[in-house]
Short mmCIF file of C-alpha atoms in Angstrom, two decimals:
data_model
loop_
_atom_site.label_atom_id
_atom_site.label_comp_id
_atom_site.label_asym_id
_atom_site.label_seq_id
_atom_site.Cartn_x
_atom_site.Cartn_y
_atom_site.Cartn_z
CA MET A 18 143.45 53.56 62.75
CA ALA A 19 143.75 50.96 65.66
CA ILE A 20 142.18 53.04 67.67
CA PHE A 21 138.87 52.80 66.40
CA LYS A 22 138.77 49.34 65.36
CA ARG A 23 135.88 47.35 67.46
CA LYS A 24 137.20 44.08 68.79
CA THR A 25 134.44 41.19 66.70
CA ARG A 26 132.48 40.04 69.26
CA ALA A 27 131.18 36.22 69.04
CA THR A 28 127.58 37.35 68.33
CA ASP A 29 128.70 39.57 65.59
CA ALA A 30 130.76 36.81 64.17
CA GLY A 31 128.19 35.51 61.61
CA PRO A 32 126.58 32.09 61.42
CA ASP A 33 129.96 30.28 61.20
CA ALA A 34 131.39 31.29 63.80
CA ARG A 35 128.49 31.23 65.82
CA ASN A 36 127.19 27.70 65.24
CA GLY A 37 131.65 26.52 65.37
CA SER A 38 131.76 25.81 61.85
CA THR A 39 135.08 27.92 61.52
CA ASP A 40 138.61 26.01 60.60
CA ASP A 41 140.27 27.89 63.06
CA ALA A 42 140.27 25.98 66.52
CA ASP A 43 141.09 29.14 67.98
CA SER A 44 137.76 30.94 66.67
CA ASP A 45 135.54 28.02 68.24
CA ALA A 46 136.83 28.85 71.37
CA ALA A 47 136.13 32.53 70.72
CA SER A 48 133.17 31.57 69.35
CA ALA A 49 131.80 29.32 72.38
CA LYS A 50 132.93 31.96 75.39
CA GLY A 51 131.28 34.57 73.12
CA LEU A 52 128.08 33.02 73.67
CA ARG A 53 128.05 31.90 76.77
CA LYS A 54 128.70 35.52 77.78
CA TYR A 55 125.62 36.09 75.69
CA ALA A 56 123.94 33.47 77.10
CA GLN A 57 124.27 35.59 80.32
CA ARG A 58 122.29 38.55 79.47
CA LYS A 59 119.38 36.65 78.98
CA PRO A 60 116.30 37.21 81.80
CA ALA A 61 116.67 34.85 84.91
CA ASN A 62 114.10 32.06 84.39
CA THR A 63 111.93 32.77 86.69
CA ALA A 64 108.22 33.29 86.57
CA PHE A 65 108.02 37.09 86.74
CA LYS A 66 111.02 37.87 84.05
CA GLN A 67 109.47 35.24 81.99
CA GLN A 68 106.34 35.76 82.23
CA ARG A 69 104.30 33.02 83.44
CA LEU A 70 102.82 34.58 86.41
CA LYS A 71 99.30 33.65 86.45
CA ALA A 72 96.69 35.84 85.72
CA TRP A 73 93.08 36.08 85.27
CA GLN A 74 92.12 36.41 81.29
CA PRO A 75 88.53 35.96 81.64
CA ILE A 76 86.32 35.37 78.25
CA LEU A 77 83.49 37.78 78.15
CA THR A 78 80.34 36.50 77.00
CA PRO A 79 76.76 38.22 76.61
CA ARG A 80 76.01 36.52 79.84
CA THR A 81 78.81 38.19 81.62
CA VAL A 82 78.88 41.44 80.00
CA LEU A 83 75.24 42.28 79.59
CA PRO A 84 74.26 42.29 83.16
CA ALA A 85 77.41 44.22 83.96
CA PHE A 86 75.79 47.76 82.16
CA PHE A 87 72.98 46.90 84.30
CA LEU A 88 74.65 46.59 87.63
CA VAL A 89 76.55 49.83 87.11
CA ALA A 90 73.20 51.51 86.54
CA ILE A 91 72.01 50.04 89.86
CA ILE A 92 75.14 51.55 91.79
CA PHE A 93 75.47 55.10 89.94
CA ALA A 94 71.64 55.69 89.68
CA PRO A 95 70.77 56.19 93.45
CA ILE A 96 74.59 57.63 94.41
CA GLY A 97 73.71 60.73 91.57
CA ALA A 98 70.16 60.95 93.15
CA VAL A 99 71.70 61.45 96.35
CA LEU A 100 74.42 63.85 95.36
CA TYR A 101 72.04 65.60 93.23
CA TYR A 102 69.08 66.36 96.03
CA PHE A 103 71.75 67.68 98.38
CA ALA A 104 73.66 69.91 96.07
CA GLU A 105 70.29 71.46 95.80
CA GLN A 106 69.41 71.51 99.28
CA VAL A 107 72.11 74.27 98.83
CA ASN A 108 70.85 78.02 99.16
CA GLU A 109 72.54 80.47 96.73
CA PHE A 110 72.33 83.82 95.43
CA THR A 111 74.63 86.09 93.21
CA LEU A 112 74.51 90.02 92.79
CA ASP A 113 76.51 91.30 90.05
CA TYR A 114 77.98 94.99 91.14
CA THR A 115 80.05 95.47 88.30
CA GLN A 116 77.86 98.50 86.77
CA CYS A 117 77.36 99.65 90.34
CA SER A 118 78.46 103.04 89.71
CA THR A 119 75.13 104.22 87.25
CA ALA A 120 73.26 103.69 89.59
CA PRO A 121 71.38 107.02 91.14
CA ALA A 122 73.19 108.65 93.84
CA ALA A 123 72.25 107.25 97.51
CA PRO A 124 69.47 107.30 99.14
CA GLU A 125 67.80 106.75 96.18
CA GLN A 126 67.75 103.25 94.91
CA ALA A 127 67.36 101.74 91.47
CA GLN A 128 66.16 98.39 90.40
CA ILE A 129 69.02 95.72 89.78
CA PRO A 130 68.38 94.98 86.42
CA SER A 131 67.59 90.83 86.48
CA ASN A 132 70.26 89.68 84.94
CA LYS A 133 72.40 90.98 87.16
CA TYR A 134 71.28 88.75 90.17
CA ASP A 135 70.56 85.14 89.93
CA TYR A 136 68.51 82.93 93.49
CA GLN A 137 68.52 79.39 93.17
CA LEU A 138 66.94 78.67 96.95
CA HIS A 139 65.21 75.22 96.78
CA ASN A 140 62.41 76.64 99.39
CA LYS A 141 62.21 80.82 98.37
CA ASN A 142 59.45 82.07 99.59
CA THR A 143 58.02 84.42 97.00
CA SER A 144 55.96 86.85 99.64
CA ASN A 145 59.29 87.76 101.27
CA PHE A 146 60.89 88.34 98.10
CA GLN A 147 61.50 91.52 96.36
CA PRO A 148 63.92 92.24 93.34
CA PRO A 149 67.44 93.76 94.52
CA THR A 150 68.25 97.17 93.94
CA TRP A 151 71.32 99.33 94.45
CA SER A 152 72.65 102.99 95.24
CA TRP A 153 76.15 104.53 94.54
CA ASN A 154 77.57 106.82 96.78
CA ALA A 155 80.44 108.67 94.99
CA ASP A 156 82.28 110.09 97.59
CA SER A 157 83.64 106.78 99.00
CA ARG A 158 82.68 104.71 95.98
CA THR A 159 81.04 102.60 98.18
CA CYS A 160 77.53 100.66 96.48
CA ASN A 161 74.59 99.83 98.44
CA LEU A 162 73.49 96.83 97.82
CA TYR A 163 69.55 96.12 98.91
CA PHE A 164 68.42 92.23 98.61
CA SER A 165 65.81 90.05 99.60
CA VAL A 166 66.18 86.79 101.73
CA PRO A 167 63.17 84.80 101.36
CA SER A 168 63.51 81.78 103.33
CA ARG A 169 65.91 81.38 106.75
CA LEU A 170 69.56 80.02 104.98
CA GLU A 171 71.02 77.46 108.49
CA SER A 172 74.45 78.25 108.93
CA SER A 173 76.99 78.00 107.84
CA VAL A 174 76.68 80.95 105.79
CA PHE A 175 79.81 82.27 103.51
CA LEU A 176 80.26 85.19 101.08
CA TYR A 177 82.13 85.09 98.32
CA TYR A 178 83.66 87.76 95.92
CA LYS A 179 82.79 86.00 92.08
CA LEU A 180 85.43 87.09 89.24
CA THR A 181 85.20 86.31 85.34
CA ASN A 182 86.95 86.38 82.77
CA TYR A 183 90.22 86.40 84.80
CA TYR A 184 93.13 83.62 84.12
CA GLN A 185 94.99 83.49 86.65
CA ASN A 186 96.32 80.05 85.29
CA HIS A 187 98.03 81.89 82.85
CA ARG A 188 101.59 80.62 83.02
CA ARG A 189 103.57 83.80 83.47
CA TYR A 190 100.80 85.10 86.46
CA VAL A 191 101.18 81.17 88.34
CA LYS A 192 105.58 81.79 88.59
CA SER A 193 105.32 85.21 89.34
CA ILE A 194 105.92 84.68 92.92
CA ASP A 195 108.97 84.42 95.42
CA SER A 196 107.84 81.84 98.40
CA SER A 197 110.67 82.33 100.17
CA GLN A 198 109.88 86.10 100.27
CA LEU A 199 106.43 85.17 101.00
CA ASP A 200 107.84 82.80 104.32
CA GLY A 201 109.75 85.86 105.83
CA ASP A 202 113.15 85.52 104.39
CA ALA A 203 114.95 88.85 103.41
CA VAL A 204 115.78 87.78 100.26
CA ALA A 205 118.69 89.33 98.40
CA TYR A 206 118.06 91.74 95.95
CA ASN A 207 120.53 90.06 93.26
CA THR A 208 117.68 86.86 93.41
CA ILE A 209 114.66 88.83 93.53
CA SER A 210 116.17 91.37 90.40
CA GLY A 211 115.26 89.30 87.16
CA GLY A 212 113.57 86.16 89.25
CA THR A 213 110.74 84.33 89.29
CA CYS A 214 109.13 87.71 90.58
CA LYS A 215 109.78 89.84 86.95
CA PRO A 216 108.58 92.19 85.92
CA VAL A 217 107.56 93.35 89.46
CA ASP A 218 110.35 92.31 90.68
CA VAL A 219 112.35 95.83 92.35
CA ASP A 220 111.35 99.39 91.70
CA PRO A 221 113.32 100.52 88.74
CA THR A 222 113.33 104.31 89.84
CA THR A 223 114.56 103.71 93.89
CA ARG A 224 116.51 100.61 92.91
CA LYS A 225 114.52 99.01 96.29
CA ILE A 226 113.08 95.55 96.42
CA ILE A 227 109.13 95.34 95.74
CA TYR A 228 107.28 93.25 98.99
CA PRO A 229 105.40 91.49 98.38
CA CYS A 230 107.06 90.85 94.57
CA GLY A 231 105.14 89.10 91.76
CA LEU A 232 101.75 89.76 89.61
CA ILE A 233 99.95 87.68 92.13
CA ALA A 234 100.62 90.11 94.64
CA ASN A 235 100.46 93.34 92.96
CA SER A 236 96.70 92.22 91.33
CA VAL A 237 95.29 91.27 94.78
CA PHE A 238 91.92 91.61 94.85
CA ASN A 239 91.12 95.02 97.68
CA ASP A 240 87.16 95.35 96.91
CA THR A 241 85.87 95.64 100.57
CA PHE A 242 82.52 94.53 102.23
CA GLY A 243 80.98 94.99 105.01
CA ASP A 244 78.32 93.17 107.25
CA PRO A 245 74.85 92.45 105.89
CA VAL A 246 72.25 94.71 107.82
CA LEU A 247 69.01 93.22 108.38
CA LEU A 248 67.13 96.29 107.61
CA ASN A 249 63.90 94.61 108.41
CA VAL A 250 62.28 91.41 109.39
CA ALA A 251 60.20 89.41 107.48
CA GLY A 252 56.62 89.98 109.02
CA SER A 253 57.65 91.80 111.62
CA ASN A 254 58.54 95.88 112.88
CA ALA A 255 61.95 94.81 114.27
CA ALA A 256 64.73 97.48 114.75
CA ASN A 257 67.54 96.78 112.28
CA GLN A 258 70.34 94.40 113.30
CA THR A 259 73.51 93.20 111.77
CA TYR A 260 74.34 89.85 110.78
CA VAL A 261 77.82 89.79 111.84
CA MET A 262 80.29 87.62 109.53
CA SER A 263 84.04 86.55 110.72
CA GLU A 264 87.00 87.37 108.09
CA LYS A 265 88.90 84.55 110.20
CA ASN A 266 89.62 80.72 109.31
CA ILE A 267 88.77 81.20 105.74
CA ILE A 268 91.48 79.89 104.28
CA TRP A 269 92.58 75.83 104.10
CA PRO A 270 94.41 74.09 107.10
CA GLY A 271 98.17 74.11 106.90
CA GLU A 272 97.77 77.60 104.72
CA LYS A 273 99.40 79.65 106.99
CA ASN A 274 102.49 77.68 107.37
CA LYS A 275 103.48 79.17 103.78
CA TYR A 276 103.62 83.23 105.66
CA SER A 277 105.51 84.85 108.01
CA ARG A 278 106.14 88.61 108.76
CA THR A 279 108.95 89.87 107.25
CA LYS A 280 112.75 90.52 108.27
CA TYR A 281 112.90 93.35 105.18
CA THR A 282 113.56 96.69 106.92
CA ALA A 283 111.50 99.71 105.81
CA GLU A 284 114.43 101.16 103.81
CA GLN A 285 114.87 97.65 101.81
CA ILE A 286 111.52 97.51 100.36
CA ILE A 287 108.43 98.92 98.75
CA PRO A 288 104.91 97.91 98.04
CA PRO A 289 103.88 96.55 94.80
CA PRO A 290 103.11 99.08 92.27
CA TYR A 291 99.24 98.53 92.65
CA TRP A 292 99.21 98.96 96.46
CA GLN A 293 100.93 102.30 96.36
CA GLY A 294 97.78 104.06 94.48
CA ALA A 295 95.31 101.83 96.55
CA THR A 296 93.24 102.26 99.98
CA GLY A 297 92.61 99.33 102.44
CA GLU A 298 93.95 96.89 103.57
CA PHE A 299 96.46 96.57 100.98
CA GLY A 300 96.66 100.25 100.34
CA PHE A 301 100.09 101.78 100.95
CA PRO A 302 100.37 105.36 98.94
CA ASN A 303 103.24 106.38 101.74
CA GLY A 304 105.17 103.46 101.36
CA TYR A 305 106.33 100.97 103.92
CA THR A 306 107.30 102.85 107.41
CA GLU A 307 108.94 100.52 110.44
CA GLY A 308 105.84 100.25 111.89
CA ASN A 309 103.64 99.83 108.69
CA ILE A 310 104.84 96.99 106.91
CA PHE A 311 102.52 94.41 105.23
CA ASP A 312 102.49 91.35 107.00
CA PRO A 313 101.48 88.22 104.87
CA SER A 314 100.76 85.88 107.92
CA ASP A 315 98.44 88.10 109.44
CA ASN A 316 95.71 88.51 106.32
CA GLU A 317 93.75 85.78 105.55
CA HIS A 318 92.50 87.75 102.08
CA PHE A 319 96.00 87.90 100.87
CA MET A 320 95.79 83.70 101.47
CA VAL A 321 93.43 83.19 99.51
CA TRP A 322 93.72 84.98 96.72
CA MET A 323 97.19 83.57 96.26
CA ARG A 324 95.64 80.56 95.92
CA ILE A 325 95.22 80.77 92.10
CA ALA A 326 92.12 79.48 90.67
CA GLY A 327 92.26 77.01 87.85
CA LEU A 328 89.58 78.88 85.73
CA PRO A 329 88.78 81.98 84.42
CA THR A 330 85.36 82.44 86.36
CA PHE A 331 85.76 81.39 90.47
CA ARG A 332 84.97 82.78 93.56
CA LYS A 333 86.89 83.39 96.38
CA LEU A 334 85.53 82.89 99.75
CA TYR A 335 85.74 86.56 101.94
CA LYS A 336 83.85 85.91 104.99
CA ARG A 337 81.65 83.29 107.08
CA ASN A 338 79.08 82.91 109.87
CA ASP A 339 79.26 79.08 111.08
CA ASN A 340 76.92 79.90 114.53
CA ASP A 341 73.78 81.78 112.95
CA ALA A 342 71.34 81.36 110.89
CA MET A 343 70.63 83.91 107.93
CA GLU A 344 66.75 84.76 108.92
CA PRO A 345 64.63 86.36 106.39
CA GLY A 346 64.02 89.74 105.33
CA ARG A 347 65.79 92.91 103.66
CA TYR A 348 69.75 93.69 103.82
CA LEU A 349 71.50 95.84 102.78
CA LEU A 350 75.37 95.02 102.25
CA GLU A 351 77.58 98.16 101.57
CA VAL A 352 80.70 97.49 99.36
CA VAL A 353 83.64 99.89 98.85
CA ASP A 354 84.49 99.50 94.53
CA ASN A 355 88.22 99.61 94.15
CA TYR A 356 89.18 96.94 92.50
CA PRO A 357 88.93 97.64 88.28
CA VAL A 358 87.11 94.67 86.05
CA ALA A 359 87.03 96.93 82.67
CA MET A 360 90.80 96.10 81.94
CA PHE A 361 90.12 92.51 80.81
CA ASP A 362 86.64 92.77 80.19
CA GLY A 363 85.13 90.98 83.40
CA THR A 364 82.68 91.20 86.06
CA LYS A 365 82.79 91.00 89.90
CA SER A 366 79.84 89.68 92.08
CA VAL A 367 78.84 88.82 95.50
CA VAL A 368 77.77 85.31 96.59
CA PHE A 369 76.18 84.48 99.86
CA SER A 370 76.04 80.91 99.68
CA THR A 371 75.18 77.76 102.50
CA SER A 372 76.64 74.73 101.86
CA SER A 373 75.81 70.83 102.61
CA TRP A 374 77.35 67.28 103.51
CA VAL A 375 78.66 67.41 99.37
CA GLY A 376 79.76 70.91 99.02
CA GLY A 377 78.72 73.93 98.01
CA ARG A 378 75.71 74.11 95.19
CA ASN A 379 77.03 71.78 92.49
CA PRO A 380 74.97 69.69 90.89
CA PHE A 381 77.58 68.69 88.51
CA LEU A 382 79.00 65.10 90.36
CA GLY A 383 75.12 63.73 90.58
CA LEU A 384 74.35 64.76 87.27
CA SER A 385 77.78 63.00 85.88
CA PHE A 386 76.48 60.03 87.57
CA ILE A 387 73.39 60.31 86.20
CA ALA A 388 74.20 60.35 83.01
CA VAL A 389 76.37 57.13 83.55
CA ALA A 390 73.48 55.14 85.16
CA ALA A 391 71.51 56.23 81.90
CA LEU A 392 74.45 55.44 79.54
CA SER A 393 74.71 51.86 80.72
CA VAL A 394 71.46 51.43 80.43
CA LEU A 395 70.90 52.36 77.30
CA LEU A 396 74.18 50.56 76.26
CA GLY A 397 73.11 47.47 78.05
CA LEU A 398 69.39 47.05 76.07
CA VAL A 399 70.76 48.47 73.07
CA PHE A 400 73.22 45.31 73.01
CA THR A 401 70.47 42.97 74.71
CA ALA A 402 68.35 43.80 71.83
CA ARG A 403 71.09 43.05 69.60
CA HIS A 404 72.29 39.35 70.99
CA LEU A 405 68.50 38.39 70.92
CA ILE A 406 67.48 39.31 67.44
CA LYS A 407 71.32 38.51 65.66
CA PRO A 408 72.92 36.52 68.12
CA ARG A 409 76.65 35.58 67.43
CA LYS A 410 77.90 32.18 67.54
CA LEU A 411 80.82 31.82 69.66
CA GLY A 412 84.31 30.59 68.82
CA ASP A 413 83.01 30.90 65.33
CA MET A 414 86.57 30.52 63.46
CA SER A 415 84.70 31.84 60.34
CA TYR A 416 85.29 35.57 61.90
CA LEU A 417 88.67 35.25 62.15
CA SER A 418 90.33 38.14 59.49
CA TRP A 419 92.37 35.75 57.80
CA ASN A 420 89.46 33.11 57.63
CA GLN A 421 87.46 36.10 55.61
CA PRO A 422 87.13 36.47 51.67
CA GLU A 423 89.25 38.56 49.67
CA THR A 424 88.27 42.14 48.23
CA LYS A 425 89.21 43.11 44.85
#
């Protein structure tokens, strides 16, 4: 059919038409016109489009390459040493309280198993150190952790909780959130139902919107940590004193801008399922009332939890003290144990740490620089020895592949 007939272009007409060698005079003119149109599609004759820009094309020789290996080592080694040194200056210790319910009832104490705690102090005073102990109060589900601070911890001092085998980076977990709802908007029922918060979107019984919705909010960490109490100061008989730590300023700058008081009314919403049977700051066993609706903009622990972790073992900041040092001595920390971890075979710990200008106690970056420096030195020595023992003639055409003897 004519509708499907494609008009022959000059570039498709064959070599005769392109070369103007046909007998038809009209075809010569059409061919010339087609060739002119074809020539117009070529890139412009500029240095950039025709790839004629000036470029640096170094010729790599042993005289230039071998010193580069040693130069990298000279630069990376001191940087890695500095990073590693200051990372090691950070004091840190961890107490795993997952199995605290097996401890004896208070006021009796039992020593915590050695594989349940870890002290990493650069100036540890063994004369002031006693192994940590614990006791359990079944009525209030409180774990009493008794631990030593062998050396003075200079401010700032941070208290973290640490979870293991907890995959916050799971795809469905990550997307199970409604940012508009957390920003205070009264998101409609039809938008929440079946949306990104599914399956924690609406309550199937009351047909109310779950606020805050989603898997992340529903699984918020709800163990509570009191302030450490200094029971006895090392080397003195001073009275007990509390090391006061703040629960404010534990989030990243600008994080509060994501959260606002909700515009929902109490009749429209219901707490997440796990919150309905919990206690503490995330416990709403009787649901919401007009004077008792969760306000995410006033709870920094919630904001910290909502910034998901990328690895299955992570820690999140709970308290801090930026003004006072933590003196050596024997301390008591009371932990209200609300958060179950047995369902995912995880553990939970409390971590005390200081910091330096390179951050927390993480020697990985410094060791990486040192490893690169060591590898550069090794490669430099190997290639130098190879060049001295069996040098290769530069510009030798016999090494070209087409000059190699054929193998049968």
